[in-house]
Amino acid sequence: MISLIVNGERHKVDADPDMPLLWVLRDHLGLDGTKYGCGEGVCGACTILVDGEAMRSCTLPVGELAGRAITTIQGLDSAIGKALFAAWAEVDVPQCGYCQPGQILSAAALLRHTPKPSDTDIDTAMDGNLCRCGTYARIRAAIHLAAGRLATGPLGGGK
């Protein structure tokens, strides 16, 4: 049994320690917001946060994650997450939507470390998160919008 902390809840899973976290999330815990894309960690569809850092769940052996805080798209309930969800909707980022959970989680990790990102910061942080629909300009705009709102707070008077 492997003990995991996923979206703030403790879980014990009976899985091979070498099984990729992606399959534990989807098949053992029913958290299917984390998507399978390439299985090699290069497309970003399976991005999750581990201790606040964006990582590819398709290449992470579950046995190496015991006791670490794992956040999926279903658990992104922070101020940053709420700002990103609102900005994503306002800018109308999604088309097919398949890559969006990974995109949003990568953006959340960026804003956690860089509250006022430049275009270069965004491009660097989002590199490797592929969008087959090509919504990269809207993704960048949504990240800027979320960052601006986080800087001024909900009523424009600070956090």
mmCIF file of C-alpha atoms in Angstrom:
data_model
loop_
_atom_site.group_PDB
_atom_site.id
_atom_site.type_symbol
_atom_site.label_atom_id
_atom_site.label_comp_id
_atom_site.label_asym_id
_atom_site.label_seq_id
_atom_site.Cartn_x
_atom_site.Cartn_y
_atom_site.Cartn_z
ATOM 1 C CA MET A 1 0.000 0.000 0.000
ATOM 2 C CA ILE A 2 1.217 3.438 -0.918
ATOM 3 C CA SER A 3 0.004 6.457 1.065
ATOM 4 C CA LEU A 4 -0.666 9.537 -1.040
ATOM 5 C CA ILE A 5 -1.936 13.034 -0.318
ATOM 6 C CA VAL A 6 -4.055 14.062 -3.299
ATOM 7 C CA ASN A 7 -5.998 17.328 -3.324
ATOM 8 C CA GLY A 8 -5.574 17.563 0.442
ATOM 9 C CA GLU A 9 -6.967 14.093 1.159
ATOM 10 C CA ARG A 10 -5.030 11.030 2.252
ATOM 11 C CA HIS A 11 -5.409 7.913 0.133
ATOM 12 C CA LYS A 12 -3.949 4.424 0.384
ATOM 13 C CA VAL A 13 -3.565 2.746 -2.953
ATOM 14 C CA ASP A 14 -2.624 -0.801 -3.765
ATOM 15 C CA ALA A 15 -0.396 -0.221 -6.780
ATOM 16 C CA ASP A 16 2.986 -1.260 -8.081
ATOM 17 C CA PRO A 17 5.469 1.429 -6.915
ATOM 18 C CA ASP A 18 6.667 1.767 -10.519
ATOM 19 C CA MET A 19 3.166 2.509 -11.875
ATOM 20 C CA PRO A 20 2.963 6.047 -13.266
ATOM 21 C CA LEU A 21 0.999 8.415 -11.053
ATOM 22 C CA LEU A 22 -1.265 9.219 -14.022
ATOM 23 C CA TRP A 23 -2.820 5.754 -13.905
ATOM 24 C CA VAL A 24 -3.189 5.787 -10.139
ATOM 25 C CA LEU A 25 -5.015 9.114 -10.339
ATOM 26 C CA ARG A 26 -7.292 8.005 -13.161
ATOM 27 C CA ASP A 27 -7.844 4.302 -12.480
ATOM 28 C CA HIS A 28 -7.491 3.994 -8.703
ATOM 29 C CA LEU A 29 -8.796 7.378 -7.522
ATOM 30 C CA GLY A 30 -11.193 8.269 -10.353
ATOM 31 C CA LEU A 31 -9.547 11.641 -10.974
ATOM 32 C CA ASP A 32 -9.849 11.691 -14.729
ATOM 33 C CA GLY A 33 -9.218 15.424 -15.161
ATOM 34 C CA THR A 34 -5.569 14.500 -15.560
ATOM 35 C CA LYS A 35 -5.265 13.505 -19.195
ATOM 36 C CA TYR A 36 -3.161 10.957 -21.037
ATOM 37 C CA GLY A 37 -1.413 12.459 -24.028
ATOM 38 C CA CYS A 38 1.930 11.005 -25.018
ATOM 39 C CA GLY A 39 3.013 8.801 -22.111
ATOM 40 C CA GLU A 40 6.532 10.233 -22.377
ATOM 41 C CA GLY A 41 6.236 13.507 -20.455
ATOM 42 C CA VAL A 42 6.570 15.779 -23.471
ATOM 43 C CA CYS A 43 3.026 17.001 -24.239
ATOM 44 C CA GLY A 44 1.928 18.320 -20.829
ATOM 45 C CA ALA A 45 -1.604 16.877 -20.882
ATOM 46 C CA CYS A 46 -0.912 14.942 -17.678
ATOM 47 C CA THR A 47 0.577 17.869 -15.736
ATOM 48 C CA ILE A 48 -0.171 17.935 -12.011
ATOM 49 C CA LEU A 49 1.434 19.782 -9.100
ATOM 50 C CA VAL A 50 3.704 18.015 -6.640
ATOM 51 C CA ASP A 51 4.467 20.227 -3.667
ATOM 52 C CA GLY A 52 3.405 23.162 -5.868
ATOM 53 C CA GLU A 53 5.702 22.318 -8.776
ATOM 54 C CA ALA A 54 4.376 21.353 -12.205
ATOM 55 C CA MET A 55 5.298 17.767 -13.093
ATOM 56 C CA ARG A 56 4.264 15.209 -15.686
ATOM 57 C CA SER A 57 2.307 12.437 -13.989
ATOM 58 C CA CYS A 58 2.813 9.944 -16.826
ATOM 59 C CA THR A 59 6.508 9.629 -15.940
ATOM 60 C CA LEU A 60 6.322 9.829 -12.135
ATOM 61 C CA PRO A 61 6.470 6.461 -10.360
ATOM 62 C CA VAL A 62 3.806 6.526 -7.659
ATOM 63 C CA GLY A 63 6.181 4.884 -5.189
ATOM 64 C CA GLU A 64 8.337 8.045 -5.151
ATOM 65 C CA LEU A 65 5.457 10.307 -4.137
ATOM 66 C CA ALA A 66 4.458 9.026 -0.698
ATOM 67 C CA GLY A 67 3.841 11.919 1.668
ATOM 68 C CA ARG A 68 4.124 14.623 -1.001
ATOM 69 C CA ALA A 69 1.248 17.000 -1.746
ATOM 70 C CA ILE A 70 -0.248 16.176 -5.146
ATOM 71 C CA THR A 71 -2.742 18.578 -6.735
ATOM 72 C CA THR A 72 -4.846 17.734 -9.773
ATOM 73 C CA ILE A 73 -7.142 20.058 -11.693
ATOM 74 C CA GLN A 74 -10.005 18.903 -9.427
ATOM 75 C CA GLY A 75 -8.115 20.135 -6.359
ATOM 76 C CA LEU A 76 -6.893 23.523 -7.633
ATOM 77 C CA ASP A 77 -9.037 25.595 -5.297
ATOM 78 C CA SER A 78 -6.511 28.288 -4.388
ATOM 79 C CA ALA A 79 -6.779 31.998 -5.188
ATOM 80 C CA ILE A 80 -4.444 31.373 -8.119
ATOM 81 C CA GLY A 81 -6.631 28.525 -9.371
ATOM 82 C CA LYS A 82 -9.804 30.582 -9.100
ATOM 83 C CA ALA A 83 -8.178 33.513 -10.929
ATOM 84 C CA LEU A 84 -6.952 31.201 -13.702
ATOM 85 C CA PHE A 85 -10.330 29.461 -14.120
ATOM 86 C CA ALA A 86 -12.077 32.837 -14.386
ATOM 87 C CA ALA A 87 -9.507 34.231 -16.825
ATOM 88 C CA TRP A 88 -9.598 31.063 -18.949
ATOM 89 C CA ALA A 89 -13.376 31.436 -19.307
ATOM 90 C CA GLU A 90 -13.292 35.188 -19.904
ATOM 91 C CA VAL A 91 -10.603 34.988 -22.589
ATOM 92 C CA ASP A 92 -12.358 31.924 -24.062
ATOM 93 C CA VAL A 93 -9.169 29.860 -24.084
ATOM 94 C CA PRO A 94 -10.466 26.309 -24.573
ATOM 95 C CA GLN A 95 -11.437 24.910 -27.905
ATOM 96 C CA CYS A 96 -11.352 21.136 -27.607
ATOM 97 C CA GLY A 97 -10.289 21.484 -23.957
ATOM 98 C CA TYR A 98 -8.163 18.348 -23.761
ATOM 99 C CA CYS A 99 -4.914 20.100 -22.813
ATOM 100 C CA GLN A 100 -6.495 22.661 -20.515
ATOM 101 C CA PRO A 101 -6.013 20.915 -17.133
ATOM 102 C CA GLY A 102 -2.276 20.612 -17.795
ATOM 103 C CA GLN A 103 -2.095 24.163 -19.124
ATOM 104 C CA ILE A 104 -3.872 25.587 -16.063
ATOM 105 C CA LEU A 105 -1.737 23.640 -13.590
ATOM 106 C CA SER A 106 1.465 24.775 -15.336
ATOM 107 C CA ALA A 107 0.156 28.353 -15.212
ATOM 108 C CA ALA A 108 -0.618 27.962 -11.491
ATOM 109 C CA ALA A 109 2.955 26.858 -10.784
ATOM 110 C CA LEU A 110 4.234 29.845 -12.778
ATOM 111 C CA LEU A 111 2.097 32.380 -10.895
ATOM 112 C CA ARG A 112 3.101 30.849 -7.578
ATOM 113 C CA HIS A 113 6.743 31.678 -8.330
ATOM 114 C CA THR A 114 6.357 34.677 -10.642
ATOM 115 C CA PRO A 115 3.306 36.769 -9.715
ATOM 116 C CA LYS A 116 3.885 39.306 -12.522
ATOM 117 C CA PRO A 117 5.182 37.211 -15.418
ATOM 118 C CA SER A 118 6.449 38.681 -18.670
ATOM 119 C CA ASP A 119 5.589 37.130 -22.021
ATOM 120 C CA THR A 120 9.000 35.419 -21.913
ATOM 121 C CA ASP A 121 8.308 34.039 -18.415
ATOM 122 C CA ILE A 122 4.987 32.649 -19.619
ATOM 123 C CA ASP A 123 6.430 31.175 -22.797
ATOM 124 C CA THR A 124 9.230 29.508 -20.840
ATOM 125 C CA ALA A 125 6.927 28.105 -18.137
ATOM 126 C CA MET A 126 4.369 26.861 -20.648
ATOM 127 C CA ASP A 127 6.903 25.368 -23.063
ATOM 128 C CA GLY A 128 6.149 21.685 -23.444
ATOM 129 C CA ASN A 129 2.412 22.101 -22.837
ATOM 130 C CA LEU A 130 1.072 21.390 -26.292
ATOM 131 C CA CYS A 131 -2.252 22.682 -27.565
ATOM 132 C CA ARG A 132 -3.386 21.049 -30.782
ATOM 133 C CA CYS A 133 -5.937 23.834 -31.256
ATOM 134 C CA GLY A 134 -3.206 26.498 -31.109
ATOM 135 C CA THR A 135 -4.686 28.725 -28.398
ATOM 136 C CA TYR A 136 -1.262 29.859 -27.171
ATOM 137 C CA ALA A 137 -1.974 33.604 -27.549
ATOM 138 C CA ARG A 138 -5.195 33.252 -25.531
ATOM 139 C CA ILE A 139 -3.405 31.158 -22.906
ATOM 140 C CA ARG A 140 -0.809 33.927 -22.514
ATOM 141 C CA ALA A 141 -3.550 36.580 -22.324
ATOM 142 C CA ALA A 142 -5.443 34.587 -19.677
ATOM 143 C CA ILE A 143 -2.307 34.196 -17.555
ATOM 144 C CA HIS A 144 -1.672 37.964 -17.730
ATOM 145 C CA LEU A 145 -5.318 38.624 -16.811
ATOM 146 C CA ALA A 146 -5.176 36.251 -13.833
ATOM 147 C CA ALA A 147 -1.858 37.746 -12.670
ATOM 148 C CA GLY A 148 -3.298 41.246 -12.840
ATOM 149 C CA ARG A 149 -6.355 40.272 -10.854
ATOM 150 C CA LEU A 150 -4.277 38.499 -8.229
ATOM 151 C CA ALA A 151 -2.092 41.620 -7.862
ATOM 152 C CA THR A 152 -5.034 43.942 -7.292
ATOM 153 C CA GLY A 153 -7.355 41.602 -5.418
ATOM 154 C CA PRO A 154 -11.023 40.988 -6.143
ATOM 155 C CA LEU A 155 -12.082 44.609 -5.549
ATOM 156 C CA GLY A 156 -8.953 46.319 -6.829
ATOM 157 C CA GLY A 157 -7.765 47.192 -3.328
ATOM 158 C CA GLY A 158 -4.949 44.717 -2.705
ATOM 159 C CA LYS A 159 -4.900 41.056 -1.806
#
